[in-house]
């Protein structure tokens, strides 16, 4: 049997909340208000949200798609017991967007990992006809001694790309890469 993966805010917790849930929680009185899209707010008010989920009349109500399945509540609880994990936005270097075939591209950069058990990847945050925006994210498992290592991460893109550039966000800022033609 596979061990339970440590829940991470961006990958496992945030997607459980719908826009409707966020709107409802922001309409509560200030003492109970929770910004479900805010890591810090959700971490600080974790017990309040858990109380809403486990109430005799749980939130969200059945009339609005609720209540949550027990597995989701267990995952939300495990997020706390495993230390409120979240992804890290590291710095990249040696950014490149290479044409690798007709309408095929490879986006790459180097990322310094804190140790060999960490992993990093490109996460697409906007894909429209006029914008391709990625961010670099890093998952750091707990309890590993520092042993920094640099890896190259890649993302394959299929075209034709209709933008003038591909943008990568990292902890150092915004990196715009022009679309190669040859």
mmCIF file with all atom_site columns, C-alpha atoms in Angstrom:
data_model
loop_
_atom_site.group_PDB
_atom_site.id
_atom_site.type_symbol
_atom_site.label_atom_id
_atom_site.label_alt_id
_atom_site.label_comp_id
_atom_site.label_asym_id
_atom_site.label_entity_id
_atom_site.label_seq_id
_atom_site.pdbx_PDB_ins_code
_atom_site.Cartn_x
_atom_site.Cartn_y
_atom_site.Cartn_z
_atom_site.occupancy
_atom_site.B_iso_or_equiv
_atom_site.pdbx_formal_charge
_atom_site.auth_seq_id
_atom_site.auth_comp_id
_atom_site.auth_asym_id
_atom_site.auth_atom_id
_atom_site.pdbx_PDB_model_num
ATOM 1   C CA . UNK A 1 1   ? 0.000   0.000  0.000   1.00 0.00 ? 1   UNK A CA 1
ATOM 2   C CA . UNK A 1 2   ? 1.283   3.466  -0.871  1.00 0.00 ? 2   UNK A CA 1
ATOM 3   C CA . UNK A 1 3   ? 1.936   5.871  2.006   1.00 0.00 ? 3   UNK A CA 1
ATOM 4   C CA . UNK A 1 4   ? -0.259  8.952  2.259   1.00 0.00 ? 4   UNK A CA 1
ATOM 5   C CA . UNK A 1 5   ? 1.275   11.885 0.469   1.00 0.00 ? 5   UNK A CA 1
ATOM 6   C CA . UNK A 1 6   ? 1.634   15.069 2.480   1.00 0.00 ? 6   UNK A CA 1
ATOM 7   C CA . UNK A 1 7   ? -1.214  17.379 1.428   1.00 0.00 ? 7   UNK A CA 1
ATOM 8   C CA . UNK A 1 8   ? -0.116  20.678 -0.073  1.00 0.00 ? 8   UNK A CA 1
ATOM 9   C CA . UNK A 1 9   ? -2.219  23.830 -0.108  1.00 0.00 ? 9   UNK A CA 1
ATOM 10  C CA . UNK A 1 10  ? -1.910  24.579 -3.832  1.00 0.00 ? 10  UNK A CA 1
ATOM 11  C CA . UNK A 1 11  ? -2.331  20.988 -5.060  1.00 0.00 ? 11  UNK A CA 1
ATOM 12  C CA . UNK A 1 12  ? -4.786  19.384 -2.662  1.00 0.00 ? 12  UNK A CA 1
ATOM 13  C CA . UNK A 1 13  ? -6.516  21.934 -0.426  1.00 0.00 ? 13  UNK A CA 1
ATOM 14  C CA . UNK A 1 14  ? -7.227  24.978 -2.598  1.00 0.00 ? 14  UNK A CA 1
ATOM 15  C CA . UNK A 1 15  ? -8.893  22.931 -5.403  1.00 0.00 ? 15  UNK A CA 1
ATOM 16  C CA . UNK A 1 16  ? -11.511 21.616 -2.952  1.00 0.00 ? 16  UNK A CA 1
ATOM 17  C CA . UNK A 1 17  ? -12.935 25.117 -2.536  1.00 0.00 ? 17  UNK A CA 1
ATOM 18  C CA . UNK A 1 18  ? -15.219 26.431 -5.264  1.00 0.00 ? 18  UNK A CA 1
ATOM 19  C CA . UNK A 1 19  ? -15.685 30.098 -6.154  1.00 0.00 ? 19  UNK A CA 1
ATOM 20  C CA . UNK A 1 20  ? -19.114 29.886 -4.494  1.00 0.00 ? 20  UNK A CA 1
ATOM 21  C CA . UNK A 1 21  ? -17.537 28.657 -1.241  1.00 0.00 ? 21  UNK A CA 1
ATOM 22  C CA . UNK A 1 22  ? -15.034 31.517 -1.306  1.00 0.00 ? 22  UNK A CA 1
ATOM 23  C CA . UNK A 1 23  ? -17.766 34.100 -1.849  1.00 0.00 ? 23  UNK A CA 1
ATOM 24  C CA . UNK A 1 24  ? -19.880 32.691 0.992   1.00 0.00 ? 24  UNK A CA 1
ATOM 25  C CA . UNK A 1 25  ? -16.952 32.647 3.444   1.00 0.00 ? 25  UNK A CA 1
ATOM 26  C CA . UNK A 1 26  ? -16.030 36.254 2.602   1.00 0.00 ? 26  UNK A CA 1
ATOM 27  C CA . UNK A 1 27  ? -19.611 37.362 3.369   1.00 0.00 ? 27  UNK A CA 1
ATOM 28  C CA . UNK A 1 28  ? -19.439 36.134 6.969   1.00 0.00 ? 28  UNK A CA 1
ATOM 29  C CA . UNK A 1 29  ? -19.044 38.575 9.876   1.00 0.00 ? 29  UNK A CA 1
ATOM 30  C CA . UNK A 1 30  ? -15.404 39.671 10.302  1.00 0.00 ? 30  UNK A CA 1
ATOM 31  C CA . UNK A 1 31  ? -14.744 37.321 13.231  1.00 0.00 ? 31  UNK A CA 1
ATOM 32  C CA . UNK A 1 32  ? -15.740 34.260 11.137  1.00 0.00 ? 32  UNK A CA 1
ATOM 33  C CA . UNK A 1 33  ? -14.680 35.504 7.685   1.00 0.00 ? 33  UNK A CA 1
ATOM 34  C CA . UNK A 1 34  ? -12.109 33.343 5.878   1.00 0.00 ? 34  UNK A CA 1
ATOM 35  C CA . UNK A 1 35  ? -10.372 34.018 2.579   1.00 0.00 ? 35  UNK A CA 1
ATOM 36  C CA . UNK A 1 36  ? -10.251 30.454 1.261   1.00 0.00 ? 36  UNK A CA 1
ATOM 37  C CA . UNK A 1 37  ? -7.710  31.417 -1.430  1.00 0.00 ? 37  UNK A CA 1
ATOM 38  C CA . UNK A 1 38  ? -5.246  32.728 1.170   1.00 0.00 ? 38  UNK A CA 1
ATOM 39  C CA . UNK A 1 39  ? -2.811  30.172 2.568   1.00 0.00 ? 39  UNK A CA 1
ATOM 40  C CA . UNK A 1 40  ? -2.213  32.248 5.715   1.00 0.00 ? 40  UNK A CA 1
ATOM 41  C CA . UNK A 1 41  ? -5.899  32.920 6.369   1.00 0.00 ? 41  UNK A CA 1
ATOM 42  C CA . UNK A 1 42  ? -6.892  29.290 5.838   1.00 0.00 ? 42  UNK A CA 1
ATOM 43  C CA . UNK A 1 43  ? -4.024  28.071 8.016   1.00 0.00 ? 43  UNK A CA 1
ATOM 44  C CA . UNK A 1 44  ? -4.862  30.524 10.817  1.00 0.00 ? 44  UNK A CA 1
ATOM 45  C CA . UNK A 1 45  ? -8.600  29.762 10.687  1.00 0.00 ? 45  UNK A CA 1
ATOM 46  C CA . UNK A 1 46  ? -8.308  26.048 9.949   1.00 0.00 ? 46  UNK A CA 1
ATOM 47  C CA . UNK A 1 47  ? -10.354 25.065 13.011  1.00 0.00 ? 47  UNK A CA 1
ATOM 48  C CA . UNK A 1 48  ? -13.155 27.504 12.121  1.00 0.00 ? 48  UNK A CA 1
ATOM 49  C CA . UNK A 1 49  ? -13.414 25.988 8.637   1.00 0.00 ? 49  UNK A CA 1
ATOM 50  C CA . UNK A 1 50  ? -13.311 22.472 10.078  1.00 0.00 ? 50  UNK A CA 1
ATOM 51  C CA . UNK A 1 51  ? -16.123 23.427 12.477  1.00 0.00 ? 51  UNK A CA 1
ATOM 52  C CA . UNK A 1 52  ? -18.221 24.625 9.500   1.00 0.00 ? 52  UNK A CA 1
ATOM 53  C CA . UNK A 1 53  ? -17.543 21.376 7.639   1.00 0.00 ? 53  UNK A CA 1
ATOM 54  C CA . UNK A 1 54  ? -18.464 19.190 10.638  1.00 0.00 ? 54  UNK A CA 1
ATOM 55  C CA . UNK A 1 55  ? -21.442 21.209 11.918  1.00 0.00 ? 55  UNK A CA 1
ATOM 56  C CA . UNK A 1 56  ? -24.903 19.651 12.355  1.00 0.00 ? 56  UNK A CA 1
ATOM 57  C CA . UNK A 1 57  ? -25.845 21.733 9.289   1.00 0.00 ? 57  UNK A CA 1
ATOM 58  C CA . UNK A 1 58  ? -22.527 21.465 7.446   1.00 0.00 ? 58  UNK A CA 1
ATOM 59  C CA . UNK A 1 59  ? -21.163 23.979 5.019   1.00 0.00 ? 59  UNK A CA 1
ATOM 60  C CA . UNK A 1 60  ? -21.524 23.942 2.160   1.00 0.00 ? 60  UNK A CA 1
ATOM 61  C CA . UNK A 1 61  ? -25.187 22.974 2.452   1.00 0.00 ? 61  UNK A CA 1
ATOM 62  C CA . UNK A 1 62  ? -26.691 20.296 0.216   1.00 0.00 ? 62  UNK A CA 1
ATOM 63  C CA . UNK A 1 63  ? -28.585 23.010 -1.672  1.00 0.00 ? 63  UNK A CA 1
ATOM 64  C CA . UNK A 1 64  ? -25.204 24.383 -2.789  1.00 0.00 ? 64  UNK A CA 1
ATOM 65  C CA . UNK A 1 65  ? -23.373 21.147 -3.668  1.00 0.00 ? 65  UNK A CA 1
ATOM 66  C CA . UNK A 1 66  ? -22.371 20.062 -0.162  1.00 0.00 ? 66  UNK A CA 1
ATOM 67  C CA . UNK A 1 67  ? -21.591 18.650 2.215   1.00 0.00 ? 67  UNK A CA 1
ATOM 68  C CA . UNK A 1 68  ? -18.010 17.554 1.605   1.00 0.00 ? 68  UNK A CA 1
ATOM 69  C CA . UNK A 1 69  ? -17.284 13.816 1.518   1.00 0.00 ? 69  UNK A CA 1
ATOM 70  C CA . UNK A 1 70  ? -15.547 12.420 4.597   1.00 0.00 ? 70  UNK A CA 1
ATOM 71  C CA . UNK A 1 71  ? -12.356 11.864 2.537   1.00 0.00 ? 71  UNK A CA 1
ATOM 72  C CA . UNK A 1 72  ? -12.113 15.613 1.839   1.00 0.00 ? 72  UNK A CA 1
ATOM 73  C CA . UNK A 1 73  ? -12.580 16.481 5.511   1.00 0.00 ? 73  UNK A CA 1
ATOM 74  C CA . UNK A 1 74  ? -9.936  13.896 6.417   1.00 0.00 ? 74  UNK A CA 1
ATOM 75  C CA . UNK A 1 75  ? -7.567  15.417 3.851   1.00 0.00 ? 75  UNK A CA 1
ATOM 76  C CA . UNK A 1 76  ? -8.207  18.929 5.207   1.00 0.00 ? 76  UNK A CA 1
ATOM 77  C CA . UNK A 1 77  ? -7.496  17.647 8.736   1.00 0.00 ? 77  UNK A CA 1
ATOM 78  C CA . UNK A 1 78  ? -4.348  15.830 7.593   1.00 0.00 ? 78  UNK A CA 1
ATOM 79  C CA . UNK A 1 79  ? -3.112  19.075 6.016   1.00 0.00 ? 79  UNK A CA 1
ATOM 80  C CA . UNK A 1 80  ? -2.917  20.484 9.569   1.00 0.00 ? 80  UNK A CA 1
ATOM 81  C CA . UNK A 1 81  ? -1.443  17.395 11.212  1.00 0.00 ? 81  UNK A CA 1
ATOM 82  C CA . UNK A 1 82  ? 1.327   17.242 8.583   1.00 0.00 ? 82  UNK A CA 1
ATOM 83  C CA . UNK A 1 83  ? 2.327   20.865 9.087   1.00 0.00 ? 83  UNK A CA 1
ATOM 84  C CA . UNK A 1 84  ? 0.209   22.898 6.627   1.00 0.00 ? 84  UNK A CA 1
ATOM 85  C CA . UNK A 1 85  ? 2.341   22.026 3.593   1.00 0.00 ? 85  UNK A CA 1
ATOM 86  C CA . UNK A 1 86  ? 2.601   24.252 0.579   1.00 0.00 ? 86  UNK A CA 1
ATOM 87  C CA . UNK A 1 87  ? 4.608   24.561 -2.599  1.00 0.00 ? 87  UNK A CA 1
ATOM 88  C CA . UNK A 1 88  ? 7.637   26.825 -2.722  1.00 0.00 ? 88  UNK A CA 1
ATOM 89  C CA . UNK A 1 89  ? 8.376   29.172 -5.607  1.00 0.00 ? 89  UNK A CA 1
ATOM 90  C CA . UNK A 1 90  ? 12.145  28.797 -6.194  1.00 0.00 ? 90  UNK A CA 1
ATOM 91  C CA . UNK A 1 91  ? 14.417  30.804 -8.471  1.00 0.00 ? 91  UNK A CA 1
ATOM 92  C CA . UNK A 1 92  ? 15.286  29.433 -11.873 1.00 0.00 ? 92  UNK A CA 1
ATOM 93  C CA . UNK A 1 93  ? 18.287  30.101 -14.111 1.00 0.00 ? 93  UNK A CA 1
ATOM 94  C CA . UNK A 1 94  ? 19.333  29.434 -17.693 1.00 0.00 ? 94  UNK A CA 1
ATOM 95  C CA . UNK A 1 95  ? 15.794  29.874 -19.060 1.00 0.00 ? 95  UNK A CA 1
ATOM 96  C CA . UNK A 1 96  ? 15.305  28.567 -22.589 1.00 0.00 ? 96  UNK A CA 1
ATOM 97  C CA . UNK A 1 97  ? 12.491  28.043 -25.065 1.00 0.00 ? 97  UNK A CA 1
ATOM 98  C CA . UNK A 1 98  ? 13.702  25.875 -27.929 1.00 0.00 ? 98  UNK A CA 1
ATOM 99  C CA . UNK A 1 99  ? 11.974  24.922 -31.158 1.00 0.00 ? 99  UNK A CA 1
ATOM 100 C CA . UNK A 1 100 ? 12.232  21.115 -31.272 1.00 0.00 ? 100 UNK A CA 1
ATOM 101 C CA . UNK A 1 101 ? 10.102  20.362 -34.344 1.00 0.00 ? 101 UNK A CA 1
ATOM 102 C CA . UNK A 1 102 ? 7.266   21.834 -36.390 1.00 0.00 ? 102 UNK A CA 1
ATOM 103 C CA . UNK A 1 103 ? 5.062   23.615 -33.830 1.00 0.00 ? 103 UNK A CA 1
ATOM 104 C CA . UNK A 1 104 ? 6.855   21.858 -30.960 1.00 0.00 ? 104 UNK A CA 1
ATOM 105 C CA . UNK A 1 105 ? 8.831   23.607 -28.257 1.00 0.00 ? 105 UNK A CA 1
ATOM 106 C CA . UNK A 1 106 ? 10.676  22.733 -25.059 1.00 0.00 ? 106 UNK A CA 1
ATOM 107 C CA . UNK A 1 107 ? 10.662  25.184 -22.170 1.00 0.00 ? 107 UNK A CA 1
ATOM 108 C CA . UNK A 1 108 ? 13.479  24.568 -19.698 1.00 0.00 ? 108 UNK A CA 1
ATOM 109 C CA . UNK A 1 109 ? 15.466  26.060 -16.861 1.00 0.00 ? 109 UNK A CA 1
ATOM 110 C CA . UNK A 1 110 ? 17.744  25.006 -14.037 1.00 0.00 ? 110 UNK A CA 1
ATOM 111 C CA . UNK A 1 111 ? 16.452  24.920 -10.456 1.00 0.00 ? 111 UNK A CA 1
ATOM 112 C CA . UNK A 1 112 ? 18.482  24.475 -7.283  1.00 0.00 ? 112 UNK A CA 1
ATOM 113 C CA . UNK A 1 113 ? 16.799  21.872 -5.079  1.00 0.00 ? 113 UNK A CA 1
ATOM 114 C CA . UNK A 1 114 ? 17.465  21.893 -1.326  1.00 0.00 ? 114 UNK A CA 1
ATOM 115 C CA . UNK A 1 115 ? 18.052  18.117 -1.451  1.00 0.00 ? 115 UNK A CA 1
ATOM 116 C CA . UNK A 1 116 ? 17.606  15.150 -3.758  1.00 0.00 ? 116 UNK A CA 1
ATOM 117 C CA . UNK A 1 117 ? 14.146  14.237 -2.430  1.00 0.00 ? 117 UNK A CA 1
ATOM 118 C CA . UNK A 1 118 ? 12.655  17.579 -3.500  1.00 0.00 ? 118 UNK A CA 1
ATOM 119 C CA . UNK A 1 119 ? 11.031  17.979 -6.905  1.00 0.00 ? 119 UNK A CA 1
ATOM 120 C CA . UNK A 1 120 ? 10.325  20.969 -9.124  1.00 0.00 ? 120 UNK A CA 1
ATOM 121 C CA . UNK A 1 121 ? 8.240   21.542 -12.218 1.00 0.00 ? 121 UNK A CA 1
ATOM 122 C CA . UNK A 1 122 ? 6.558   24.143 -14.401 1.00 0.00 ? 122 UNK A CA 1
ATOM 123 C CA . UNK A 1 123 ? 2.950   24.793 -13.440 1.00 0.00 ? 123 UNK A CA 1
ATOM 124 C CA . UNK A 1 124 ? 0.896   26.513 -16.104 1.00 0.00 ? 124 UNK A CA 1
ATOM 125 C CA . UNK A 1 125 ? -1.128  29.361 -14.645 1.00 0.00 ? 125 UNK A CA 1
ATOM 126 C CA . UNK A 1 126 ? -2.482  30.930 -17.841 1.00 0.00 ? 126 UNK A CA 1
ATOM 127 C CA . UNK A 1 127 ? -3.007  29.386 -21.265 1.00 0.00 ? 127 UNK A CA 1
ATOM 128 C CA . UNK A 1 128 ? -4.917  31.589 -23.661 1.00 0.00 ? 128 UNK A CA 1
ATOM 129 C CA . UNK A 1 129 ? -4.509  32.581 -27.293 1.00 0.00 ? 129 UNK A CA 1
ATOM 130 C CA . UNK A 1 130 ? -2.544  35.649 -26.226 1.00 0.00 ? 130 UNK A CA 1
ATOM 131 C CA . UNK A 1 131 ? -0.641  34.401 -23.153 1.00 0.00 ? 131 UNK A CA 1
ATOM 132 C CA . UNK A 1 132 ? 1.308   31.355 -21.998 1.00 0.00 ? 132 UNK A CA 1
ATOM 133 C CA . UNK A 1 133 ? 2.353   31.858 -18.372 1.00 0.00 ? 133 UNK A CA 1
ATOM 134 C CA . UNK A 1 134 ? 4.087   29.283 -16.189 1.00 0.00 ? 134 UNK A CA 1
ATOM 135 C CA . UNK A 1 135 ? 5.482   29.385 -12.689 1.00 0.00 ? 135 UNK A CA 1
ATOM 136 C CA . UNK A 1 136 ? 8.203   27.229 -11.238 1.00 0.00 ? 136 UNK A CA 1
ATOM 137 C CA . UNK A 1 137 ? 7.119   25.330 -8.137  1.00 0.00 ? 137 UNK A CA 1
ATOM 138 C CA . UNK A 1 138 ? 9.044   23.133 -5.751  1.00 0.00 ? 138 UNK A CA 1
ATOM 139 C CA . UNK A 1 139 ? 7.833   20.452 -3.372  1.00 0.00 ? 139 UNK A CA 1
ATOM 140 C CA . UNK A 1 140 ? 10.111  19.881 -0.388  1.00 0.00 ? 140 UNK A CA 1
ATOM 141 C CA . UNK A 1 141 ? 9.434   16.755 1.675   1.00 0.00 ? 141 UNK A CA 1
ATOM 142 C CA . UNK A 1 142 ? 9.954   17.282 5.401   1.00 0.00 ? 142 UNK A CA 1
ATOM 143 C CA . UNK A 1 143 ? 12.814  16.004 7.466   1.00 0.00 ? 143 UNK A CA 1
ATOM 144 C CA . UNK A 1 144 ? 15.565  15.717 4.891   1.00 0.00 ? 144 UNK A CA 1
ATOM 145 C CA . UNK A 1 145 ? 19.016  17.127 5.583   1.00 0.00 ? 145 UNK A CA 1
ATOM 146 C CA . UNK A 1 146 ? 20.165  19.841 3.179   1.00 0.00 ? 146 UNK A CA 1
ATOM 147 C CA . UNK A 1 147 ? 22.123  18.491 0.216   1.00 0.00 ? 147 UNK A CA 1
ATOM 148 C CA . UNK A 1 148 ? 21.631  21.055 -2.554  1.00 0.00 ? 148 UNK A CA 1
ATOM 149 C CA . UNK A 1 149 ? 21.558  19.814 -6.123  1.00 0.00 ? 149 UNK A CA 1
ATOM 150 C CA . UNK A 1 150 ? 20.705  21.544 -9.407  1.00 0.00 ? 150 UNK A CA 1
ATOM 151 C CA . UNK A 1 151 ? 18.334  19.924 -11.877 1.00 0.00 ? 151 UNK A CA 1
ATOM 152 C CA . UNK A 1 152 ? 16.925  20.967 -15.242 1.00 0.00 ? 152 UNK A CA 1
ATOM 153 C CA . UNK A 1 153 ? 13.142  20.980 -15.506 1.00 0.00 ? 153 UNK A CA 1
ATOM 154 C CA . UNK A 1 154 ? 11.351  20.831 -18.852 1.00 0.00 ? 154 UNK A CA 1
ATOM 155 C CA . UNK A 1 155 ? 7.876   21.354 -20.224 1.00 0.00 ? 155 UNK A CA 1
ATOM 156 C CA . UNK A 1 156 ? 6.958   20.358 -23.765 1.00 0.00 ? 156 UNK A CA 1
ATOM 157 C CA . UNK A 1 157 ? 4.650   22.755 -25.596 1.00 0.00 ? 157 UNK A CA 1
ATOM 158 C CA . UNK A 1 158 ? 2.713   22.023 -28.752 1.00 0.00 ? 158 UNK A CA 1
ATOM 159 C CA . UNK A 1 159 ? 1.918   24.819 -31.135 1.00 0.00 ? 159 UNK A CA 1
ATOM 160 C CA . UNK A 1 160 ? 1.306   26.704 -33.031 1.00 0.00 ? 160 UNK A CA 1
ATOM 161 C CA . UNK A 1 161 ? 1.863   29.265 -30.299 1.00 0.00 ? 161 UNK A CA 1
ATOM 162 C CA . UNK A 1 162 ? -0.149  32.408 -30.947 1.00 0.00 ? 162 UNK A CA 1
ATOM 163 C CA . UNK A 1 163 ? 1.700   34.581 -28.446 1.00 0.00 ? 163 UNK A CA 1
ATOM 164 C CA . UNK A 1 164 ? 4.885   36.584 -28.904 1.00 0.00 ? 164 UNK A CA 1
ATOM 165 C CA . UNK A 1 165 ? 6.428   35.169 -25.759 1.00 0.00 ? 165 UNK A CA 1
ATOM 166 C CA . UNK A 1 166 ? 6.193   32.539 -23.049 1.00 0.00 ? 166 UNK A CA 1
ATOM 167 C CA . UNK A 1 167 ? 6.437   33.912 -19.513 1.00 0.00 ? 167 UNK A CA 1
ATOM 168 C CA . UNK A 1 168 ? 7.914   32.090 -16.523 1.00 0.00 ? 168 UNK A CA 1
ATOM 169 C CA . UNK A 1 169 ? 7.425   33.366 -12.974 1.00 0.00 ? 169 UNK A CA 1
ATOM 170 C CA . UNK A 1 170 ? 9.813   32.452 -10.187 1.00 0.00 ? 170 UNK A CA 1
ATOM 171 C CA . UNK A 1 171 ? 10.924  33.899 -6.861  1.00 0.00 ? 171 UNK A CA 1
ATOM 172 C CA . UNK A 1 172 ? 13.129  36.416 -8.720  1.00 0.00 ? 172 UNK A CA 1
ATOM 173 C CA . UNK A 1 173 ? 10.274  37.746 -10.866 1.00 0.00 ? 173 UNK A CA 1
ATOM 174 C CA . UNK A 1 174 ? 9.093   37.535 -14.469 1.00 0.00 ? 174 UNK A CA 1
ATOM 175 C CA . UNK A 1 175 ? 11.113  36.003 -17.314 1.00 0.00 ? 175 UNK A CA 1
ATOM 176 C CA . UNK A 1 176 ? 9.810   36.549 -20.865 1.00 0.00 ? 176 UNK A CA 1
ATOM 177 C CA . UNK A 1 177 ? 11.073  34.179 -23.548 1.00 0.00 ? 177 UNK A CA 1
ATOM 178 C CA . UNK A 1 178 ? 10.515  35.041 -27.195 1.00 0.00 ? 178 UNK A CA 1
ATOM 179 C CA . UNK A 1 179 ? 9.023   32.383 -29.463 1.00 0.00 ? 179 UNK A CA 1
ATOM 180 C CA . UNK A 1 180 ? 11.825  30.883 -31.579 1.00 0.00 ? 180 UNK A CA 1
ATOM 181 C CA . UNK A 1 181 ? 11.218  30.522 -35.296 1.00 0.00 ? 181 UNK A CA 1
ATOM 182 C CA . UNK A 1 182 ? 14.160  28.300 -36.131 1.00 0.00 ? 182 UNK A CA 1
#
